[in-house]
Coordinates of C-alpha atoms in Angstrom, one line a residue:
M1 CA 15.9 10.5 -1.7
V2 CA 17.6 12.7 1.1
K3 CA 20.2 11.6 3.8
M4 CA 20.5 13.6 6.5
T5 CA 23.8 15.4 7.3
S6 CA 26.5 13.6 10.1
F7 CA 27.4 16.9 12.4
A8 CA 25.4 17.1 15.4
A9 CA 22.2 19.4 15.3
R10 CA 22.0 21.1 18.4
V11 CA 19.9 21.8 21.0
P12 CA 20.7 25.1 22.8
P13 CA 21.7 24.4 26.3
L14 CA 19.9 26.3 29.3
N15 CA 20.6 30.5 29.0
S16 CA 22.5 31.2 31.7
S17 CA 21.0 35.0 32.5
L18 CA 17.3 33.2 32.5
L19 CA 18.5 30.3 35.1
A20 CA 19.7 33.2 37.3
L21 CA 16.5 35.2 36.8
C22 CA 14.0 32.0 37.8
A23 CA 17.1 31.4 40.6
T24 CA 16.1 34.8 42.4
H25 CA 12.6 33.6 42.6
G26 CA 13.6 30.0 44.4
I27 CA 12.4 29.0 40.7
R28 CA 15.1 26.4 39.7
L29 CA 15.3 24.8 35.8
E30 CA 17.3 21.4 35.4
A31 CA 17.9 20.6 31.5
L32 CA 16.5 17.4 30.4
A33 CA 18.7 15.2 27.6
P34 CA 18.7 16.0 24.8
L35 CA 15.9 19.1 24.9
G36 CA 13.4 20.0 27.3
A37 CA 13.2 21.2 30.9
S38 CA 12.2 20.5 34.2
V39 CA 11.3 23.4 36.4
R40 CA 10.5 23.1 40.2
G41 CA 9.9 25.5 42.5
V42 CA 6.6 26.9 40.6
D43 CA 3.2 26.2 41.7
L44 CA 0.9 26.3 38.5
R45 CA -1.9 27.3 40.9
K46 CA -0.2 30.3 42.0
P47 CA 1.9 31.6 39.2
P48 CA 5.2 33.6 39.2
P49 CA 5.6 37.2 38.2
Q50 CA 5.4 38.2 34.6
E51 CA 9.4 38.2 33.8
V52 CA 9.9 34.6 35.6
L53 CA 6.6 34.0 32.7
S54 CA 8.5 35.9 29.8
A55 CA 11.9 34.0 31.0
L56 CA 10.1 30.4 31.0
E57 CA 8.7 30.8 27.4
I58 CA 11.7 31.5 26.1
V59 CA 12.9 28.4 27.3
M60 CA 10.2 26.9 25.8
A61 CA 10.7 28.1 22.8
E62 CA 14.8 27.5 22.8
R63 CA 15.0 23.9 24.4
G64 CA 11.1 23.0 23.1
F65 CA 9.7 21.7 26.2
L66 CA 9.5 22.6 29.9
V67 CA 8.3 19.5 32.5
F68 CA 6.4 21.4 35.9
K69 CA 7.2 18.8 38.6
D70 CA 5.2 18.0 41.8
Q71 CA 1.8 19.7 41.3
G72 CA 0.0 16.7 42.2
V73 CA -4.0 16.5 40.1
L74 CA -4.8 19.9 39.2
T75 CA -8.4 20.6 38.4
G76 CA -9.9 21.1 34.4
D77 CA -9.7 25.1 36.0
E78 CA -6.3 25.2 37.4
Q79 CA -4.7 23.2 33.8
V80 CA -7.1 26.0 32.4
R81 CA -5.6 28.9 34.4
A82 CA -2.1 27.2 33.8
S83 CA -2.4 27.1 30.6
E84 CA -3.8 30.9 29.9
L85 CA -0.5 31.4 31.5
W86 CA 1.0 31.4 27.5
G87 CA 0.9 32.3 23.9
A88 CA -2.6 34.6 24.0
R89 CA -3.3 33.8 27.5
K90 CA -6.6 32.2 25.9
M91 CA -7.4 28.6 25.4
H92 CA -8.3 27.7 22.2
S93 CA -10.5 24.7 22.3
T94 CA -11.4 22.5 18.8
H95 CA -11.5 19.4 20.3
G96 CA -14.4 16.7 21.1
V97 CA -15.2 16.8 24.6
H98 CA -14.8 13.1 26.1
P99 CA -18.1 12.4 29.3
K100 CA -15.3 12.4 31.8
A101 CA -13.5 15.5 30.8
P102 CA -13.8 18.3 34.0
N103 CA -14.8 20.8 31.4
K104 CA -15.1 21.8 27.2
H105 CA -11.4 22.9 27.5
I106 CA -9.6 19.5 28.4
F107 CA -9.1 16.8 26.1
R108 CA -8.9 13.2 28.3
L109 CA -7.0 10.9 26.6
S110 CA -6.7 7.1 28.1
N111 CA -6.0 4.1 27.0
D112 CA -9.3 2.4 28.5
R113 CA -13.0 4.1 26.3
D114 CA -14.5 4.8 29.2
E115 CA -11.8 7.2 31.0
G116 CA -10.9 8.7 27.5
I117 CA -10.8 8.9 23.9
L118 CA -8.2 6.0 22.6
G119 CA -5.6 6.2 19.8
V120 CA -4.9 10.1 19.5
G121 CA -1.8 10.6 17.8
P122 CA 0.6 7.6 16.5
Q123 CA 2.6 9.7 14.0
W124 CA 4.8 13.2 13.7
H125 CA 2.5 16.3 14.2
N126 CA 2.1 19.3 15.7
D127 CA -2.4 19.7 17.4
G128 CA -3.7 22.6 15.3
S129 CA -2.7 22.3 11.9
F130 CA -6.2 22.8 10.4
E131 CA -5.7 25.8 12.0
R132 CA -4.9 28.8 10.5
E133 CA -3.5 30.5 13.4
V134 CA -1.7 27.5 14.8
F135 CA -1.6 26.6 18.2
S136 CA 1.0 28.3 20.2
H137 CA 1.8 26.0 23.1
V138 CA -0.1 22.9 24.7
G139 CA -0.1 21.3 27.8
Y140 CA -0.1 17.7 28.9
H141 CA -0.7 16.8 32.2
I142 CA -0.5 13.3 33.8
V143 CA -3.9 12.4 36.1
R144 CA -3.5 8.6 36.0
V145 CA 0.1 7.4 35.3
A146 CA 0.2 4.0 33.5
E147 CA 2.4 1.5 35.7
K148 CA 4.4 0.0 33.0
G149 CA 4.7 3.4 31.1
G150 CA 3.3 5.6 28.0
G151 CA 5.1 8.4 27.2
T152 CA 5.1 11.2 24.6
I153 CA 8.2 11.2 21.7
I154 CA 9.1 14.9 21.0
A155 CA 11.3 16.2 18.5
H156 CA 13.2 19.7 18.3
Q157 CA 12.3 20.9 14.3
G158 CA 15.2 23.5 14.6
A159 CA 17.8 21.1 15.5
A160 CA 15.8 18.4 12.4
Y161 CA 16.3 21.3 10.0
D162 CA 20.2 21.8 11.0
A163 CA 20.5 18.2 10.0
L164 CA 19.1 18.4 6.7
P165 CA 21.6 18.8 3.8
A166 CA 21.6 22.3 2.5
E167 CA 20.3 21.5 -1.0
E168 CA 16.7 19.5 0.9
Q169 CA 16.5 22.8 3.7
E170 CA 16.0 24.8 0.1
R171 CA 13.9 23.2 -1.5
W172 CA 11.7 22.5 1.4
K173 CA 11.7 26.2 1.5
R174 CA 9.3 26.2 -1.1
L175 CA 7.1 23.5 -0.5
V176 CA 3.3 24.5 1.7
S177 CA 1.4 21.7 2.7
V178 CA -2.6 21.4 2.6
N179 CA -4.4 20.5 5.6
S180 CA -7.1 17.9 4.8
N181 CA -9.9 19.5 7.0
S182 CA -9.5 22.5 6.4
G183 CA -7.6 23.1 4.0
V184 CA -5.3 25.9 5.8
L185 CA -1.9 26.6 3.8
H186 CA 1.3 25.9 6.0
P187 CA 5.2 26.5 4.9
L188 CA 7.5 23.3 5.2
V189 CA 9.9 25.9 7.1
H190 CA 9.6 28.4 9.0
T191 CA 11.0 31.0 11.5
H192 CA 9.9 30.4 15.1
P193 CA 8.7 33.2 16.4
I194 CA 10.5 34.2 19.7
S195 CA 13.6 31.5 19.1
K196 CA 13.9 33.1 15.2
R197 CA 15.0 29.6 14.4
M198 CA 14.5 28.1 11.0
S199 CA 12.6 24.7 11.7
V200 CA 10.3 22.4 9.3
Y201 CA 6.6 21.1 10.3
L202 CA 4.1 19.0 8.6
H203 CA 1.7 17.1 10.0
L204 CA 1.9 13.4 8.9
G205 CA -1.6 12.3 9.8
M206 CA -4.2 15.5 7.7
T207 CA -2.3 16.7 5.1
G208 CA -3.9 16.4 1.6
A209 CA -1.7 17.9 -0.3
V210 CA 2.0 19.8 -0.6
L211 CA 2.6 22.2 -3.4
E212 CA 5.8 23.3 -4.5
A213 CA 6.7 27.0 -5.5
T214 CA 9.1 28.6 -7.9
P215 CA 9.9 32.2 -7.1
D216 CA 10.3 34.5 -9.7
P217 CA 14.5 34.9 -9.7
E218 CA 14.0 39.0 -10.0
D219 CA 11.4 38.9 -7.0
S220 CA 12.0 36.2 -4.2
T221 CA 9.1 37.3 -2.4
Q222 CA 7.1 36.4 -5.5
L223 CA 5.8 33.7 -7.8
Q224 CA 7.0 32.0 -11.0
A225 CA 5.6 28.4 -10.6
L226 CA 3.4 26.4 -8.7
R227 CA 2.9 22.9 -8.4
L228 CA 1.5 19.7 -6.7
L229 CA 3.4 16.9 -5.4
S230 CA 2.7 13.7 -7.0
V231 CA 2.1 10.1 -5.2
E232 CA 5.8 8.8 -5.3
E233 CA 6.9 12.6 -4.3
M234 CA 4.3 12.7 -1.5
R235 CA 5.4 9.4 -0.1
D236 CA 9.2 10.5 -0.4
L237 CA 8.3 13.8 1.2
F238 CA 6.4 12.0 4.1
Q239 CA 8.5 9.0 4.4
T240 CA 11.4 11.7 4.8
Y241 CA 10.5 13.4 7.6
N242 CA 9.3 10.4 9.5
A243 CA 12.7 9.3 8.7
L244 CA 14.0 12.8 10.3
L245 CA 12.7 13.3 13.0
N246 CA 13.2 9.5 14.4
S247 CA 16.7 9.9 13.4
G248 CA 17.3 12.5 16.7
F249 CA 17.3 9.9 19.2
A250 CA 20.3 9.0 21.1
T251 CA 22.1 6.1 20.5
G252 CA 20.1 3.8 22.2
D253 CA 17.2 5.8 23.5
A254 CA 15.1 5.4 20.2
D255 CA 11.4 3.5 20.8
V256 CA 10.0 1.2 18.4
H257 CA 9.5 2.8 15.5
A258 CA 12.6 4.6 15.5
S259 CA 15.2 1.8 16.8
V260 CA 14.5 0.0 13.3
P261 CA 16.0 1.0 10.4
Q262 CA 14.6 3.8 8.9
Y263 CA 13.1 4.9 5.5
N264 CA 16.0 4.4 2.5
S265 CA 18.2 2.2 4.1
V266 CA 20.4 -0.1 2.7
V267 CA 19.0 -3.8 4.7
E268 CA 20.9 -7.4 4.7
L269 CA 18.6 -10.2 5.4
R270 CA 20.0 -12.8 7.9
G271 CA 18.9 -16.1 9.3
F272 CA 15.6 -15.6 7.5
S273 CA 14.3 -19.3 7.2
P274 CA 10.9 -19.7 5.5
I275 CA 12.6 -18.3 2.2
E276 CA 16.6 -19.1 2.7
E277 CA 17.9 -17.9 -0.1
L278 CA 17.3 -15.1 0.3
N279 CA 19.8 -14.2 3.2
G280 CA 23.1 -12.2 2.3
K281 CA 20.5 -10.7 0.1
R282 CA 20.2 -6.5 0.5
G283 CA 17.3 -4.2 0.2
V284 CA 15.6 -0.9 1.0
V285 CA 13.7 0.4 3.4
K286 CA 10.6 1.1 2.4
G287 CA 8.3 2.1 5.0
V288 CA 8.0 1.9 8.9
F289 CA 7.6 -0.5 11.0
N290 CA 3.8 -1.8 10.9
R291 CA 3.3 -3.0 14.8
A292 CA 0.4 -4.8 14.2
T293 CA 2.3 -7.1 12.0
G294 CA 6.1 -6.2 13.9
R295 CA 7.4 -6.4 9.9
I296 CA 9.0 -3.5 8.0
P297 CA 8.6 -3.6 3.9
I298 CA 11.5 -4.0 1.9
Q299 CA 12.1 -3.4 -2.0
L300 CA 15.1 -6.0 -2.9
L301 CA 18.0 -5.1 -5.0
G302 CA 19.2 -6.7 -8.1
K303 CA 17.2 -7.6 -11.9
G304 CA 13.8 -8.1 -11.3
T305 CA 13.6 -6.0 -8.0
S306 CA 10.9 -7.6 -5.7
W307 CA 9.2 -6.9 -2.6
I308 CA 9.3 -8.3 1.1
S309 CA 7.8 -7.8 4.7
I310 CA 9.6 -8.8 7.3
K311 CA 10.9 -8.6 10.6
P312 CA 14.0 -6.2 12.5
E313 CA 15.3 -8.9 13.7
N314 CA 15.9 -10.8 10.6
L315 CA 17.8 -7.2 9.2
V316 CA 21.2 -6.2 9.9
R317 CA 21.9 -2.5 8.9
V318 CA 24.1 -1.8 5.8
E319 CA 23.9 1.6 6.0
N320 CA 21.8 5.0 4.4
H321 CA 21.9 5.9 0.4
G322 CA 21.2 9.3 -1.0
D323 CA 19.0 8.7 -4.2
D324 CA 17.1 6.3 -6.6
R325 CA 20.8 4.7 -7.5
C326 CA 20.2 2.1 -5.6
A327 CA 16.6 0.8 -6.2
S328 CA 18.8 -0.2 -9.4
F329 CA 22.2 -1.3 -8.9
E330 CA 22.6 -5.5 -9.2
T331 CA 24.7 -6.3 -6.8
A332 CA 25.7 -5.5 -3.2
D333 CA 29.2 -4.8 -3.7
A334 CA 28.1 -1.8 -6.4
V335 CA 25.6 -1.0 -2.8
D336 CA 29.6 -0.5 -0.9
E337 CA 31.3 1.2 -3.4
E338 CA 28.5 4.2 -3.7
V339 CA 27.0 4.7 -0.6
E340 CA 27.9 6.2 2.1
G341 CA 26.8 5.4 5.2
S342 CA 25.6 8.2 8.3
S343 CA 24.1 6.7 11.4
T344 CA 20.4 6.7 12.4
T345 CA 21.0 7.2 16.0
L346 CA 23.4 10.3 17.4
D347 CA 25.6 10.9 20.2
G348 CA 24.2 13.0 23.4
K349 CA 25.4 16.5 22.3
G350 CA 23.5 16.1 18.7
A351 CA 20.6 14.4 19.8
Y352 CA 17.3 16.6 19.2
T353 CA 14.3 13.7 19.8
T354 CA 13.4 12.3 23.3
T355 CA 10.8 10.2 25.0
Y356 CA 9.4 12.0 27.8
E357 CA 7.6 9.4 30.4
Y358 CA 5.2 11.3 33.0
A359 CA 6.1 11.1 36.2
E360 CA 3.0 11.7 39.6
G361 CA 2.7 15.5 39.3
D362 CA 3.8 15.9 36.5
C363 CA 2.2 19.2 33.8
V364 CA 4.1 19.7 30.9
F365 CA 4.0 22.9 28.7
I366 CA 5.3 22.3 24.8
D367 CA 6.2 25.2 22.8
N368 CA 4.1 23.6 19.6
L369 CA 5.9 25.7 16.9
A370 CA 9.4 24.7 18.6
V371 CA 9.0 20.5 18.6
A372 CA 6.8 18.1 17.2
H373 CA 5.5 14.9 18.7
R374 CA 3.9 11.5 19.0
A375 CA 2.7 9.3 21.6
A376 CA 4.7 6.4 22.4
P377 CA 3.6 3.3 21.2
A378 CA 2.9 2.1 25.1
A379 CA 0.3 4.5 25.8
H380 CA -1.7 3.2 23.3
E381 CA -1.0 -0.1 24.6
S382 CA -4.3 -1.9 26.6
V383 CA -4.5 -1.0 30.5
Q384 CA -4.2 -5.1 30.8
S385 CA -0.3 -4.7 29.7
Q386 CA 0.2 -1.5 30.5
G387 CA -1.6 -0.1 33.5
L388 CA -4.6 2.9 33.0
R389 CA -3.6 5.6 31.5
I390 CA -5.3 9.1 31.9
L391 CA -3.7 12.6 30.3
H392 CA -5.1 15.9 30.1
R393 CA -4.4 18.3 26.8
S394 CA -5.3 21.8 26.4
T395 CA -4.3 23.8 23.7
I396 CA -3.5 27.7 23.9
K397 CA -4.3 30.5 21.1
A398 CA -1.2 31.5 18.9
R399 CA -0.1 35.5 18.9
Q400 CA 0.2 35.0 15.2
A401 CA -0.6 32.9 11.3
L402 CA 1.3 30.6 10.9
D403 CA 0.7 31.6 6.5
P404 CA 2.6 30.2 3.2
P405 CA 5.4 32.3 2.0
Y406 CA 4.8 33.6 -1.5
G407 CA 1.7 36.0 -1.2
L408 CA -0.4 32.6 -1.4
P409 CA -3.8 32.2 0.0
W410 CA -4.0 31.2 3.5
Q411 CA -6.5 29.1 3.0
L412 CA -7.6 26.6 -0.7
N413 CA -11.0 24.3 -0.9
I414 CA -9.4 21.5 -0.5
M415 CA -13.2 19.3 -0.9
G416 CA -13.3 21.3 -4.6
P417 CA -11.8 19.9 -7.1
N418 CA -7.5 20.2 -8.1
P419 CA -7.3 23.9 -8.5
L420 CA -3.7 23.7 -10.9
G421 CA -5.6 20.9 -13.1
D422 CA -2.5 19.0 -13.4
E423 CA -1.4 14.9 -11.8
G424 CA -0.5 16.1 -8.4
V425 CA -2.2 14.4 -5.0
W426 CA -5.4 16.3 -3.7
E427 CA -7.0 14.4 -1.5
G428 CA -9.4 16.4 1.0
G429 CA -11.1 14.6 3.9
G430 CA -9.8 12.5 7.2
L431 CA -6.1 11.5 7.2
G432 CA -5.4 13.2 4.0
F433 CA -2.9 11.2 2.2
R434 CA -2.0 7.8 2.9
W435 CA 2.1 7.8 3.3
D436 CA 2.1 4.2 4.4
E437 CA -1.0 2.2 4.4
S438 CA 0.3 -0.4 7.3
I439 CA 0.3 1.9 9.9
A440 CA -2.1 3.4 12.3
M441 CA -3.1 6.8 12.1
Q442 CA -6.0 9.0 14.1
N443 CA -6.2 12.7 14.5

């Protein structure tokens, strides 16, 4: 199991020279905490000169996303033209089209099925992972802001890579995901094409297999061996990735999924009235928060270990552990002696995950290789509880492919038999590998 490093993983500040360039054109950029930036003085219907667009694209690559304020409500065609300012300057639209979408390039999302498509993207992902050329940028234009909110949660994947221990960074560089629908291969760690920053990459809702490569010791670009991860290895990797991105929130800012104890945290049961003798017992979190039941799966420590699902209010986080030894500990004292703690949330300077709540007139563009995202839980709440939410998404063609290393092919037949013939996971179709059966998944 992986324990995150304790140093502050950094999202870079705004580049002063780019700020000055934009200012000469009457454009004001302001850093959002802990990532992203707001942009004022740009009307996306009348885009600025190319030198400004290039500068803004660099800011997106470095800080993850830009929020163009005060845009009013863009028409579908206006959003398409604004989207084509980035990446390869072309749309790359692969989604279903809702009857109320203004054109084929707009993916219309809502919490009312009559207004848009429901329930999309509850887990961490990057859009277009089924493509060899993953979308370079994605636009999110809020058409109708729900009265009680419903934003998008965004995590900086370069800072997340920095938060991994060095040995895990090296291991993840050898891992390659296989998309469960297309069989396209993508590296778990890649170098961002603009920022040149090492960044993590994994779709938690559309991955059917993960390959681990062993490079040739005499030529690191070539393969010595290749294998598929097992069920337990896959579950651990996905849970670790989920916890890694959730752990990037600044203290006090985490959403419901990230504010509860994270995967592999050691917790102590308190105030649990159904089975009072369990109070004071310790366990290890072995899943994520299930919003339907309001509970988290816990593996109790000690002889004859057992599992229990319990509400977060009955758990007190003790500390994280970095390996499997805790599963065999027989007493809480043994955990205290062997485990060093680390915080699940960070000070503002080290944070790399945020929830962006939309305001009227916002048009957000993310760099889809710099940040991962997921819908905030409130985005999927009913109209009765949250108010009506309508969001228009647009996806932009990349300038380059996101191909795997070591000369591996860019695509395998995920719908066919396991090509390695080993005992690893090879699961084609739909959502791919289900790393936690209790949580909502939808692409």
